[in-house]
Amino acid sequence: MKMVIAIVQDHDSQRLADRLTKNDFRNTKLASTGGFLRAGNTTFLCGVEDARVDELLSLLDDTCGNREQTVAPVTPMGGNADSYIPYPVEVEVGGATVFVLPIEQFERF
């Protein structure tokens, strides 16, 4: 048994939740924030049998693809303005950060 923790952009979370349910992966969804853009994320917790981990990772890869997004930088406040870029820039967003952890025991009550 493994615990798969997947952190995805909010943009991908509903589509991923639908696909997890459709493919019979039980999951818990948590709102989270962080990363480079300080944008909303969703963290999925999935208890998965060892034999289905690769299937879940493939589903994550297919659902949470990278894409380009234009972002307007935040004006530096009290920081070093030397590295400030005063115009919108294209950055790569999306994808998933995934952790696969071994589970010693699993109970459902």
PDB file of N, CA and C in Angstrom:
ATOM      1  N   MET A   1       0.852  -1.181   0.000  1.00  0.00           N
ATOM      2  CA  MET A   1       0.000   0.000   0.000  1.00  0.00           C
ATOM      3  C   MET A   1       0.890   1.234   0.000  1.00  0.00           C
ATOM      4  N   LYS A   2       0.490   2.240  -0.754  1.00  0.00           N
ATOM      5  CA  LYS A   2       1.218   3.504  -0.832  1.00  0.00           C
ATOM      6  C   LYS A   2       0.261   4.669  -0.580  1.00  0.00           C
ATOM      7  N   MET A   3       0.823   5.755  -0.072  1.00  0.00           N
ATOM      8  CA  MET A   3       0.105   7.023   0.031  1.00  0.00           C
ATOM      9  C   MET A   3       0.692   7.916  -1.050  1.00  0.00           C
ATOM     10  N   VAL A   4      -0.144   8.334  -1.982  1.00  0.00           N
ATOM     11  CA  VAL A   4       0.285   9.244  -3.040  1.00  0.00           C
ATOM     12  C   VAL A   4      -0.251  10.622  -2.692  1.00  0.00           C
ATOM     13  N   ILE A   5       0.660  11.571  -2.577  1.00  0.00           N
ATOM     14  CA  ILE A   5       0.305  12.963  -2.305  1.00  0.00           C
ATOM     15  C   ILE A   5       0.625  13.736  -3.573  1.00  0.00           C
ATOM     16  N   ALA A   6      -0.390  14.325  -4.178  1.00  0.00           N
ATOM     17  CA  ALA A   6      -0.216  15.060  -5.433  1.00  0.00           C
ATOM     18  C   ALA A   6      -0.675  16.502  -5.241  1.00  0.00           C
ATOM     19  N   ILE A   7       0.220  17.438  -5.523  1.00  0.00           N
ATOM     20  CA  ILE A   7      -0.096  18.859  -5.419  1.00  0.00           C
ATOM     21  C   ILE A   7      -0.231  19.388  -6.841  1.00  0.00           C
ATOM     22  N   VAL A   8      -1.432  19.884  -7.158  1.00  0.00           N
ATOM     23  CA  VAL A   8      -1.725  20.350  -8.518  1.00  0.00           C
ATOM     24  C   VAL A   8      -2.314  21.755  -8.465  1.00  0.00           C
ATOM     25  N   GLN A   9      -2.270  22.443  -9.589  1.00  0.00           N
ATOM     26  CA  GLN A   9      -2.884  23.767  -9.670  1.00  0.00           C
ATOM     27  C   GLN A   9      -4.393  23.644  -9.579  1.00  0.00           C
ATOM     28  N   ASP A  10      -5.036  24.652  -8.972  1.00  0.00           N
ATOM     29  CA  ASP A  10      -6.496  24.660  -8.892  1.00  0.00           C
ATOM     30  C   ASP A  10      -7.132  24.496 -10.264  1.00  0.00           C
ATOM     31  N   HIS A  11      -6.482  25.039 -11.280  1.00  0.00           N
ATOM     32  CA  HIS A  11      -6.980  24.958 -12.660  1.00  0.00           C
ATOM     33  C   HIS A  11      -7.223  23.498 -13.083  1.00  0.00           C
ATOM     34  N   ASP A  12      -6.393  22.578 -12.569  1.00  0.00           N
ATOM     35  CA  ASP A  12      -6.488  21.166 -12.958  1.00  0.00           C
ATOM     36  C   ASP A  12      -7.275  20.316 -11.965  1.00  0.00           C
ATOM     37  N   SER A  13      -7.637  20.878 -10.814  1.00  0.00           N
ATOM     38  CA  SER A  13      -8.141  20.047  -9.722  1.00  0.00           C
ATOM     39  C   SER A  13      -9.491  19.379 -10.006  1.00  0.00           C
ATOM     40  N   GLN A  14     -10.432  20.078 -10.601  1.00  0.00           N
ATOM     41  CA  GLN A  14     -11.752  19.456 -10.828  1.00  0.00           C
ATOM     42  C   GLN A  14     -11.669  18.347 -11.860  1.00  0.00           C
ATOM     43  N   ARG A  15     -10.917  18.586 -12.921  1.00  0.00           N
ATOM     44  CA  ARG A  15     -10.759  17.546 -13.943  1.00  0.00           C
ATOM     45  C   ARG A  15     -10.060  16.317 -13.350  1.00  0.00           C
ATOM     46  N   LEU A  16      -9.051  16.561 -12.506  1.00  0.00           N
ATOM     47  CA  LEU A  16      -8.361  15.444 -11.866  1.00  0.00           C
ATOM     48  C   LEU A  16      -9.291  14.703 -10.912  1.00  0.00           C
ATOM     49  N   ALA A  17     -10.062  15.424 -10.113  1.00  0.00           N
ATOM     50  CA  ALA A  17     -11.001  14.791  -9.176  1.00  0.00           C
ATOM     51  C   ALA A  17     -11.990  13.903  -9.932  1.00  0.00           C
ATOM     52  N   ASP A  18     -12.497  14.394 -11.049  1.00  0.00           N
ATOM     53  CA  ASP A  18     -13.434  13.607 -11.861  1.00  0.00           C
ATOM     54  C   ASP A  18     -12.781  12.331 -12.385  1.00  0.00           C
ATOM     55  N   ARG A  19     -11.549  12.449 -12.866  1.00  0.00           N
ATOM     56  CA  ARG A  19     -10.848  11.285 -13.421  1.00  0.00           C
ATOM     57  C   ARG A  19     -10.473  10.282 -12.327  1.00  0.00           C
ATOM     58  N   LEU A  20     -10.114  10.777 -11.153  1.00  0.00           N
ATOM     59  CA  LEU A  20      -9.809   9.871 -10.043  1.00  0.00           C
ATOM     60  C   LEU A  20     -11.040   9.050  -9.675  1.00  0.00           C
ATOM     61  N   THR A  21     -12.173   9.723  -9.568  1.00  0.00           N
ATOM     62  CA  THR A  21     -13.425   9.036  -9.224  1.00  0.00           C
ATOM     63  C   THR A  21     -13.800   8.030 -10.307  1.00  0.00           C
ATOM     64  N   LYS A  22     -13.721   8.450 -11.555  1.00  0.00           N
ATOM     65  CA  LYS A  22     -14.069   7.579 -12.677  1.00  0.00           C
ATOM     66  C   LYS A  22     -13.206   6.316 -12.701  1.00  0.00           C
ATOM     67  N   ASN A  23     -11.935   6.447 -12.300  1.00  0.00           N
ATOM     68  CA  ASN A  23     -11.006   5.313 -12.315  1.00  0.00           C
ATOM     69  C   ASN A  23     -10.897   4.606 -10.961  1.00  0.00           C
ATOM     70  N   ASP A  24     -11.850   4.898 -10.072  1.00  0.00           N
ATOM     71  CA  ASP A  24     -11.959   4.225  -8.775  1.00  0.00           C
ATOM     72  C   ASP A  24     -10.732   4.418  -7.876  1.00  0.00           C
ATOM     73  N   PHE A  25     -10.188   5.651  -7.860  1.00  0.00           N
ATOM     74  CA  PHE A  25      -9.150   6.010  -6.905  1.00  0.00           C
ATOM     75  C   PHE A  25      -9.801   6.862  -5.821  1.00  0.00           C
ATOM     76  N   ARG A  26      -9.903   6.311  -4.628  1.00  0.00           N
ATOM     77  CA  ARG A  26     -10.437   7.092  -3.511  1.00  0.00           C
ATOM     78  C   ARG A  26      -9.435   8.193  -3.197  1.00  0.00           C
ATOM     79  N   ASN A  27      -9.959   9.374  -2.859  1.00  0.00           N
ATOM     80  CA  ASN A  27      -9.049  10.486  -2.604  1.00  0.00           C
ATOM     81  C   ASN A  27      -9.656  11.475  -1.632  1.00  0.00           C
ATOM     82  N   THR A  28      -8.786  12.242  -1.037  1.00  0.00           N
ATOM     83  CA  THR A  28      -9.175  13.364  -0.192  1.00  0.00           C
ATOM     84  C   THR A  28      -8.534  14.600  -0.797  1.00  0.00           C
ATOM     85  N   LYS A  29      -9.331  15.652  -0.926  1.00  0.00           N
ATOM     86  CA  LYS A  29      -8.898  16.892  -1.558  1.00  0.00           C
ATOM     87  C   LYS A  29      -8.702  17.956  -0.487  1.00  0.00           C
ATOM     88  N   LEU A  30      -7.536  18.612  -0.496  1.00  0.00           N
ATOM     89  CA  LEU A  30      -7.250  19.687   0.448  1.00  0.00           C
ATOM     90  C   LEU A  30      -6.856  20.945  -0.307  1.00  0.00           C
ATOM     91  N   ALA A  31      -7.378  22.094   0.110  1.00  0.00           N
ATOM     92  CA  ALA A  31      -6.952  23.367  -0.482  1.00  0.00           C
ATOM     93  C   ALA A  31      -5.569  23.699   0.063  1.00  0.00           C
ATOM     94  N   SER A  32      -4.693  24.180  -0.811  1.00  0.00           N
ATOM     95  CA  SER A  32      -3.345  24.561  -0.382  1.00  0.00           C
ATOM     96  C   SER A  32      -2.870  25.743  -1.221  1.00  0.00           C
ATOM     97  N   THR A  33      -1.851  26.413  -0.738  1.00  0.00           N
ATOM     98  CA  THR A  33      -1.306  27.573  -1.439  1.00  0.00           C
ATOM     99  C   THR A  33       0.205  27.512  -1.370  1.00  0.00           C
ATOM    100  N   GLY A  34       0.836  28.019  -2.385  1.00  0.00           N
ATOM    101  CA  GLY A  34       2.294  28.072  -2.335  1.00  0.00           C
ATOM    102  C   GLY A  34       2.877  28.134  -3.722  1.00  0.00           C
ATOM    103  N   GLY A  35       4.162  28.001  -3.767  1.00  0.00           N
ATOM    104  CA  GLY A  35       4.854  27.984  -5.032  1.00  0.00           C
ATOM    105  C   GLY A  35       5.233  29.366  -5.524  1.00  0.00           C
ATOM    106  N   PHE A  36       5.821  29.378  -6.672  1.00  0.00           N
ATOM    107  CA  PHE A  36       6.376  30.574  -7.280  1.00  0.00           C
ATOM    108  C   PHE A  36       5.344  31.681  -7.464  1.00  0.00           C
ATOM    109  N   LEU A  37       4.158  31.341  -7.906  1.00  0.00           N
ATOM    110  CA  LEU A  37       3.148  32.360  -8.222  1.00  0.00           C
ATOM    111  C   LEU A  37       2.203  32.644  -7.056  1.00  0.00           C
ATOM    112  N   ARG A  38       2.365  31.958  -5.949  1.00  0.00           N
ATOM    113  CA  ARG A  38       1.481  32.110  -4.789  1.00  0.00           C
ATOM    114  C   ARG A  38       0.024  31.875  -5.182  1.00  0.00           C
ATOM    115  N   ALA A  39      -0.168  31.015  -6.141  1.00  0.00           N
ATOM    116  CA  ALA A  39      -1.511  30.722  -6.641  1.00  0.00           C
ATOM    117  C   ALA A  39      -2.105  29.568  -5.856  1.00  0.00           C
ATOM    118  N   GLY A  40      -3.417  29.417  -5.940  1.00  0.00           N
ATOM    119  CA  GLY A  40      -4.087  28.332  -5.249  1.00  0.00           C
ATOM    120  C   GLY A  40      -3.714  26.984  -5.838  1.00  0.00           C
ATOM    121  N   ASN A  41      -3.528  26.041  -4.951  1.00  0.00           N
ATOM    122  CA  ASN A  41      -3.245  24.664  -5.337  1.00  0.00           C
ATOM    123  C   ASN A  41      -4.276  23.763  -4.674  1.00  0.00           C
ATOM    124  N   THR A  42      -4.321  22.540  -5.125  1.00  0.00           N
ATOM    125  CA  THR A  42      -5.111  21.515  -4.464  1.00  0.00           C
ATOM    126  C   THR A  42      -4.189  20.339  -4.214  1.00  0.00           C
ATOM    127  N   THR A  43      -4.242  19.809  -2.999  1.00  0.00           N
ATOM    128  CA  THR A  43      -3.450  18.640  -2.644  1.00  0.00           C
ATOM    129  C   THR A  43      -4.384  17.447  -2.537  1.00  0.00           C
ATOM    130  N   PHE A  44      -4.073  16.405  -3.287  1.00  0.00           N
ATOM    131  CA  PHE A  44      -4.853  15.169  -3.264  1.00  0.00           C
ATOM    132  C   PHE A  44      -4.088  14.119  -2.475  1.00  0.00           C
ATOM    133  N   LEU A  45      -4.785  13.442  -1.569  1.00  0.00           N
ATOM    134  CA  LEU A  45      -4.229  12.311  -0.830  1.00  0.00           C
ATOM    135  C   LEU A  45      -4.938  11.060  -1.316  1.00  0.00           C
ATOM    136  N   CYS A  46      -4.167  10.085  -1.785  1.00  0.00           N
ATOM    137  CA  CYS A  46      -4.754   8.855  -2.311  1.00  0.00           C
ATOM    138  C   CYS A  46      -4.047   7.651  -1.709  1.00  0.00           C
ATOM    139  N   GLY A  47      -4.796   6.778  -1.042  1.00  0.00           N
ATOM    140  CA  GLY A  47      -4.274   5.489  -0.617  1.00  0.00           C
ATOM    141  C   GLY A  47      -4.435   4.523  -1.773  1.00  0.00           C
ATOM    142  N   VAL A  48      -3.321   3.921  -2.218  1.00  0.00           N
ATOM    143  CA  VAL A  48      -3.339   3.130  -3.447  1.00  0.00           C
ATOM    144  C   VAL A  48      -2.608   1.803  -3.230  1.00  0.00           C
ATOM    145  N   GLU A  49      -3.178   0.740  -3.758  1.00  0.00           N
ATOM    146  CA  GLU A  49      -2.479  -0.551  -3.756  1.00  0.00           C
ATOM    147  C   GLU A  49      -1.215  -0.426  -4.607  1.00  0.00           C
ATOM    148  N   ASP A  50      -0.160  -1.125  -4.205  1.00  0.00           N
ATOM    149  CA  ASP A  50       1.117  -1.052  -4.922  1.00  0.00           C
ATOM    150  C   ASP A  50       0.961  -1.285  -6.427  1.00  0.00           C
ATOM    151  N   ALA A  51       0.110  -2.221  -6.803  1.00  0.00           N
ATOM    152  CA  ALA A  51      -0.067  -2.583  -8.211  1.00  0.00           C
ATOM    153  C   ALA A  51      -0.690  -1.461  -9.045  1.00  0.00           C
ATOM    154  N   ARG A  52      -1.342  -0.477  -8.395  1.00  0.00           N
ATOM    155  CA  ARG A  52      -2.033   0.586  -9.145  1.00  0.00           C
ATOM    156  C   ARG A  52      -1.291   1.929  -9.109  1.00  0.00           C
ATOM    157  N   VAL A  53      -0.133   1.991  -8.476  1.00  0.00           N
ATOM    158  CA  VAL A  53       0.598   3.261  -8.366  1.00  0.00           C
ATOM    159  C   VAL A  53       0.960   3.802  -9.743  1.00  0.00           C
ATOM    160  N   ASP A  54       1.496   2.966 -10.625  1.00  0.00           N
ATOM    161  CA  ASP A  54       1.872   3.431 -11.962  1.00  0.00           C
ATOM    162  C   ASP A  54       0.666   3.945 -12.740  1.00  0.00           C
ATOM    163  N   GLU A  55      -0.468   3.283 -12.583  1.00  0.00           N
ATOM    164  CA  GLU A  55      -1.706   3.735 -13.235  1.00  0.00           C
ATOM    165  C   GLU A  55      -2.095   5.133 -12.748  1.00  0.00           C
ATOM    166  N   LEU A  56      -1.991   5.357 -11.449  1.00  0.00           N
ATOM    167  CA  LEU A  56      -2.313   6.672 -10.888  1.00  0.00           C
ATOM    168  C   LEU A  56      -1.328   7.733 -11.359  1.00  0.00           C
ATOM    169  N   LEU A  57      -0.050   7.407 -11.385  1.00  0.00           N
ATOM    170  CA  LEU A  57       0.950   8.373 -11.849  1.00  0.00           C
ATOM    171  C   LEU A  57       0.729   8.740 -13.311  1.00  0.00           C
ATOM    172  N   SER A  58       0.348   7.772 -14.111  1.00  0.00           N
ATOM    173  CA  SER A  58       0.051   8.043 -15.520  1.00  0.00           C
ATOM    174  C   SER A  58      -1.168   8.957 -15.658  1.00  0.00           C
ATOM    175  N   LEU A  59      -2.181   8.716 -14.850  1.00  0.00           N
ATOM    176  CA  LEU A  59      -3.389   9.558 -14.861  1.00  0.00           C
ATOM    177  C   LEU A  59      -3.033  10.994 -14.467  1.00  0.00           C
ATOM    178  N   LEU A  60      -2.184  11.155 -13.456  1.00  0.00           N
ATOM    179  CA  LEU A  60      -1.740  12.495 -13.037  1.00  0.00           C
ATOM    180  C   LEU A  60      -0.990  13.186 -14.167  1.00  0.00           C
ATOM    181  N   ASP A  61      -0.100  12.465 -14.819  1.00  0.00           N
ATOM    182  CA  ASP A  61       0.691  13.035 -15.908  1.00  0.00           C
ATOM    183  C   ASP A  61      -0.199  13.471 -17.073  1.00  0.00           C
ATOM    184  N   ASP A  62      -1.196  12.657 -17.397  1.00  0.00           N
ATOM    185  CA  ASP A  62      -2.104  12.986 -18.506  1.00  0.00           C
ATOM    186  C   ASP A  62      -3.019  14.169 -18.181  1.00  0.00           C
ATOM    187  N   THR A  63      -3.399  14.318 -16.923  1.00  0.00           N
ATOM    188  CA  THR A  63      -4.386  15.326 -16.530  1.00  0.00           C
ATOM    189  C   THR A  63      -3.774  16.674 -16.187  1.00  0.00           C
ATOM    190  N   CYS A  64      -2.610  16.669 -15.619  1.00  0.00           N
ATOM    191  CA  CYS A  64      -2.012  17.903 -15.081  1.00  0.00           C
ATOM    192  C   CYS A  64      -0.805  18.325 -15.908  1.00  0.00           C
ATOM    193  N   GLY A  65      -1.037  18.633 -17.158  1.00  0.00           N
ATOM    194  CA  GLY A  65       0.059  19.001 -18.041  1.00  0.00           C
ATOM    195  C   GLY A  65       0.566  20.416 -17.809  1.00  0.00           C
ATOM    196  N   ASN A  66       1.810  20.651 -18.220  1.00  0.00           N
ATOM    197  CA  ASN A  66       2.387  21.986 -18.144  1.00  0.00           C
ATOM    198  C   ASN A  66       1.838  22.859 -19.266  1.00  0.00           C
ATOM    199  N   ARG A  67       1.784  24.158 -19.010  1.00  0.00           N
ATOM    200  CA  ARG A  67       1.335  25.122 -20.012  1.00  0.00           C
ATOM    201  C   ARG A  67       1.998  26.457 -19.724  1.00  0.00           C
ATOM    202  N   GLU A  68       2.001  27.327 -20.716  1.00  0.00           N
ATOM    203  CA  GLU A  68       2.575  28.668 -20.559  1.00  0.00           C
ATOM    204  C   GLU A  68       1.498  29.622 -20.066  1.00  0.00           C
ATOM    205  N   GLN A  69       1.875  30.546 -19.181  1.00  0.00           N
ATOM    206  CA  GLN A  69       0.942  31.545 -18.667  1.00  0.00           C
ATOM    207  C   GLN A  69       1.675  32.874 -18.548  1.00  0.00           C
ATOM    208  N   THR A  70       1.005  33.950 -18.931  1.00  0.00           N
ATOM    209  CA  THR A  70       1.580  35.286 -18.780  1.00  0.00           C
ATOM    210  C   THR A  70       1.233  35.801 -17.399  1.00  0.00           C
ATOM    211  N   VAL A  71       2.253  36.250 -16.676  1.00  0.00           N
ATOM    212  CA  VAL A  71       2.033  36.787 -15.328  1.00  0.00           C
ATOM    213  C   VAL A  71       2.626  38.179 -15.243  1.00  0.00           C
ATOM    214  N   ALA A  72       1.941  39.025 -14.495  1.00  0.00           N
ATOM    215  CA  ALA A  72       2.448  40.373 -14.230  1.00  0.00           C
ATOM    216  C   ALA A  72       3.178  40.315 -12.894  1.00  0.00           C
ATOM    217  N   PRO A  73       4.440  40.680 -12.858  1.00  0.00           N
ATOM    218  CA  PRO A  73       5.191  40.611 -11.610  1.00  0.00           C
ATOM    219  C   PRO A  73       4.665  41.601 -10.577  1.00  0.00           C
ATOM    220  N   VAL A  74       4.838  41.243  -9.320  1.00  0.00           N
ATOM    221  CA  VAL A  74       4.445  42.106  -8.218  1.00  0.00           C
ATOM    222  C   VAL A  74       5.543  43.122  -7.992  1.00  0.00           C
ATOM    223  N   THR A  75       5.165  44.378  -7.749  1.00  0.00           N
ATOM    224  CA  THR A  75       6.148  45.422  -7.486  1.00  0.00           C
ATOM    225  C   THR A  75       6.884  45.117  -6.195  1.00  0.00           C
ATOM    226  N   PRO A  76       8.220  45.197  -6.193  1.00  0.00           N
ATOM    227  CA  PRO A  76       8.956  44.903  -4.961  1.00  0.00           C
ATOM    228  C   PRO A  76       8.667  45.941  -3.890  1.00  0.00           C
ATOM    229  N   MET A  77       8.453  45.466  -2.672  1.00  0.00           N
ATOM    230  CA  MET A  77       8.189  46.371  -1.559  1.00  0.00           C
ATOM    231  C   MET A  77       9.297  46.201  -0.538  1.00  0.00           C
ATOM    232  N   GLY A  78      10.209  47.148  -0.519  1.00  0.00           N
ATOM    233  CA  GLY A  78      11.302  47.090   0.431  1.00  0.00           C
ATOM    234  C   GLY A  78      12.390  46.121   0.026  1.00  0.00           C
ATOM    235  N   GLY A  79      12.233  45.462  -1.099  1.00  0.00           N
ATOM    236  CA  GLY A  79      13.236  44.507  -1.553  1.00  0.00           C
ATOM    237  C   GLY A  79      14.191  45.154  -2.535  1.00  0.00           C
ATOM    238  N   ASN A  80      15.013  44.356  -3.112  1.00  0.00           N
ATOM    239  CA  ASN A  80      15.985  44.829  -4.079  1.00  0.00           C
ATOM    240  C   ASN A  80      15.306  45.003  -5.431  1.00  0.00           C
ATOM    241  N   ALA A  81      15.251  46.226  -5.914  1.00  0.00           N
ATOM    242  CA  ALA A  81      14.587  46.519  -7.187  1.00  0.00           C
ATOM    243  C   ALA A  81      15.473  46.186  -8.377  1.00  0.00           C
ATOM    244  N   ASP A  82      16.723  45.808  -8.146  1.00  0.00           N
ATOM    245  CA  ASP A  82      17.628  45.493  -9.251  1.00  0.00           C
ATOM    246  C   ASP A  82      17.150  44.293 -10.058  1.00  0.00           C
ATOM    247  N   SER A  83      16.518  43.329  -9.417  1.00  0.00           N
ATOM    248  CA  SER A  83      16.073  42.130 -10.117  1.00  0.00           C
ATOM    249  C   SER A  83      14.604  42.204 -10.530  1.00  0.00           C
ATOM    250  N   TYR A  84      13.953  43.321 -10.310  1.00  0.00           N
ATOM    251  CA  TYR A  84      12.545  43.480 -10.650  1.00  0.00           C
ATOM    252  C   TYR A  84      12.375  43.601 -12.158  1.00  0.00           C
ATOM    253  N   ILE A  85      11.420  42.840 -12.702  1.00  0.00           N
ATOM    254  CA  ILE A  85      11.104  42.895 -14.133  1.00  0.00           C
ATOM    255  C   ILE A  85       9.771  43.626 -14.261  1.00  0.00           C
ATOM    256  N   PRO A  86       9.745  44.828 -14.853  1.00  0.00           N
ATOM    257  CA  PRO A  86       8.540  45.661 -14.854  1.00  0.00           C
ATOM    258  C   PRO A  86       7.510  45.333 -15.931  1.00  0.00           C
ATOM    259  N   TYR A  87       7.587  44.182 -16.574  1.00  0.00           N
ATOM    260  CA  TYR A  87       6.642  43.849 -17.624  1.00  0.00           C
ATOM    261  C   TYR A  87       6.205  42.389 -17.470  1.00  0.00           C
ATOM    262  N   PRO A  88       5.044  42.040 -18.017  1.00  0.00           N
ATOM    263  CA  PRO A  88       4.564  40.656 -17.916  1.00  0.00           C
ATOM    264  C   PRO A  88       5.546  39.689 -18.583  1.00  0.00           C
ATOM    265  N   VAL A  89       5.652  38.501 -18.020  1.00  0.00           N
ATOM    266  CA  VAL A  89       6.539  37.479 -18.560  1.00  0.00           C
ATOM    267  C   VAL A  89       5.785  36.160 -18.694  1.00  0.00           C
ATOM    268  N   GLU A  90       6.243  35.332 -19.612  1.00  0.00           N
ATOM    269  CA  GLU A  90       5.682  33.997 -19.799  1.00  0.00           C
ATOM    270  C   GLU A  90       6.405  33.036 -18.857  1.00  0.00           C
ATOM    271  N   VAL A  91       5.641  32.275 -18.101  1.00  0.00           N
ATOM    272  CA  VAL A  91       6.215  31.250 -17.233  1.00  0.00           C
ATOM    273  C   VAL A  91       5.494  29.932 -17.467  1.00  0.00           C
ATOM    274  N   GLU A  92       6.173  28.843 -17.177  1.00  0.00           N
ATOM    275  CA  GLU A  92       5.557  27.527 -17.298  1.00  0.00           C
ATOM    276  C   GLU A  92       4.851  27.206 -15.991  1.00  0.00           C
ATOM    277  N   VAL A  93       3.578  26.846 -16.082  1.00  0.00           N
ATOM    278  CA  VAL A  93       2.786  26.495 -14.907  1.00  0.00           C
ATOM    279  C   VAL A  93       2.139  25.135 -15.145  1.00  0.00           C
ATOM    280  N   GLY A  94       1.532  24.624 -14.117  1.00  0.00           N
ATOM    281  CA  GLY A  94       0.842  23.346 -14.239  1.00  0.00           C
ATOM    282  C   GLY A  94       1.718  22.205 -13.773  1.00  0.00           C
ATOM    283  N   GLY A  95       1.373  21.039 -14.225  1.00  0.00           N
ATOM    284  CA  GLY A  95       2.092  19.856 -13.778  1.00  0.00           C
ATOM    285  C   GLY A  95       1.629  19.454 -12.389  1.00  0.00           C
ATOM    286  N   ALA A  96       2.337  18.549 -11.809  1.00  0.00           N
ATOM    287  CA  ALA A  96       2.005  18.076 -10.464  1.00  0.00           C
ATOM    288  C   ALA A  96       3.297  17.753  -9.733  1.00  0.00           C
ATOM    289  N   THR A  97       3.291  18.030  -8.450  1.00  0.00           N
ATOM    290  CA  THR A  97       4.370  17.580  -7.582  1.00  0.00           C
ATOM    291  C   THR A  97       3.807  16.388  -6.818  1.00  0.00           C
ATOM    292  N   VAL A  98       4.478  15.242  -6.931  1.00  0.00           N
ATOM    293  CA  VAL A  98       3.917  14.002  -6.406  1.00  0.00           C
ATOM    294  C   VAL A  98       4.914  13.325  -5.468  1.00  0.00           C
ATOM    295  N   PHE A  99       4.401  12.883  -4.330  1.00  0.00           N
ATOM    296  CA  PHE A  99       5.173  12.112  -3.368  1.00  0.00           C
ATOM    297  C   PHE A  99       4.501  10.747  -3.224  1.00  0.00           C
ATOM    298  N   VAL A 100       5.281   9.684  -3.247  1.00  0.00           N
ATOM    299  CA  VAL A 100       4.762   8.333  -3.053  1.00  0.00           C
ATOM    300  C   VAL A 100       5.433   7.782  -1.797  1.00  0.00           C
ATOM    301  N   LEU A 101       4.609   7.498  -0.779  1.00  0.00           N
ATOM    302  CA  LEU A 101       5.123   7.079   0.525  1.00  0.00           C
ATOM    303  C   LEU A 101       4.638   5.671   0.870  1.00  0.00           C
ATOM    304  N   PRO A 102       5.477   4.865   1.494  1.00  0.00           N
ATOM    305  CA  PRO A 102       5.018   3.534   1.929  1.00  0.00           C
ATOM    306  C   PRO A 102       4.084   3.661   3.132  1.00  0.00           C
ATOM    307  N   ILE A 103       3.094   2.802   3.181  1.00  0.00           N
ATOM    308  CA  ILE A 103       2.135   2.782   4.286  1.00  0.00           C
ATOM    309  C   ILE A 103       2.242   1.451   5.019  1.00  0.00           C
ATOM    310  N   GLU A 104       2.436   1.515   6.315  1.00  0.00           N
ATOM    311  CA  GLU A 104       2.554   0.275   7.111  1.00  0.00           C
ATOM    312  C   GLU A 104       1.200  -0.351   7.372  1.00  0.00           C
ATOM    313  N   GLN A 105       0.183   0.497   7.589  1.00  0.00           N
ATOM    314  CA  GLN A 105      -1.127  -0.036   7.917  1.00  0.00           C
ATOM    315  C   GLN A 105      -2.194   0.906   7.379  1.00  0.00           C
ATOM    316  N   PHE A 106      -3.296   0.329   6.933  1.00  0.00           N
ATOM    317  CA  PHE A 106      -4.407   1.107   6.400  1.00  0.00           C
ATOM    318  C   PHE A 106      -5.690   0.528   6.971  1.00  0.00           C
ATOM    319  N   GLU A 107      -6.519   1.368   7.534  1.00  0.00           N
ATOM    320  CA  GLU A 107      -7.815   0.946   8.084  1.00  0.00           C
ATOM    321  C   GLU A 107      -8.893   1.876   7.552  1.00  0.00           C
ATOM    322  N   ARG A 108     -10.072   1.315   7.309  1.00  0.00           N
ATOM    323  CA  ARG A 108     -11.219   2.110   6.905  1.00  0.00           C
ATOM    324  C   ARG A 108     -12.353   1.769   7.867  1.00  0.00           C
ATOM    325  N   PHE A 109     -12.886   2.776   8.538  1.00  0.00           N
ATOM    326  CA  PHE A 109     -13.941   2.557   9.532  1.00  0.00           C
ATOM    327  C   PHE A 109     -15.237   3.171   9.081  1.00  0.00           C
TER     328      PHE A 109
END
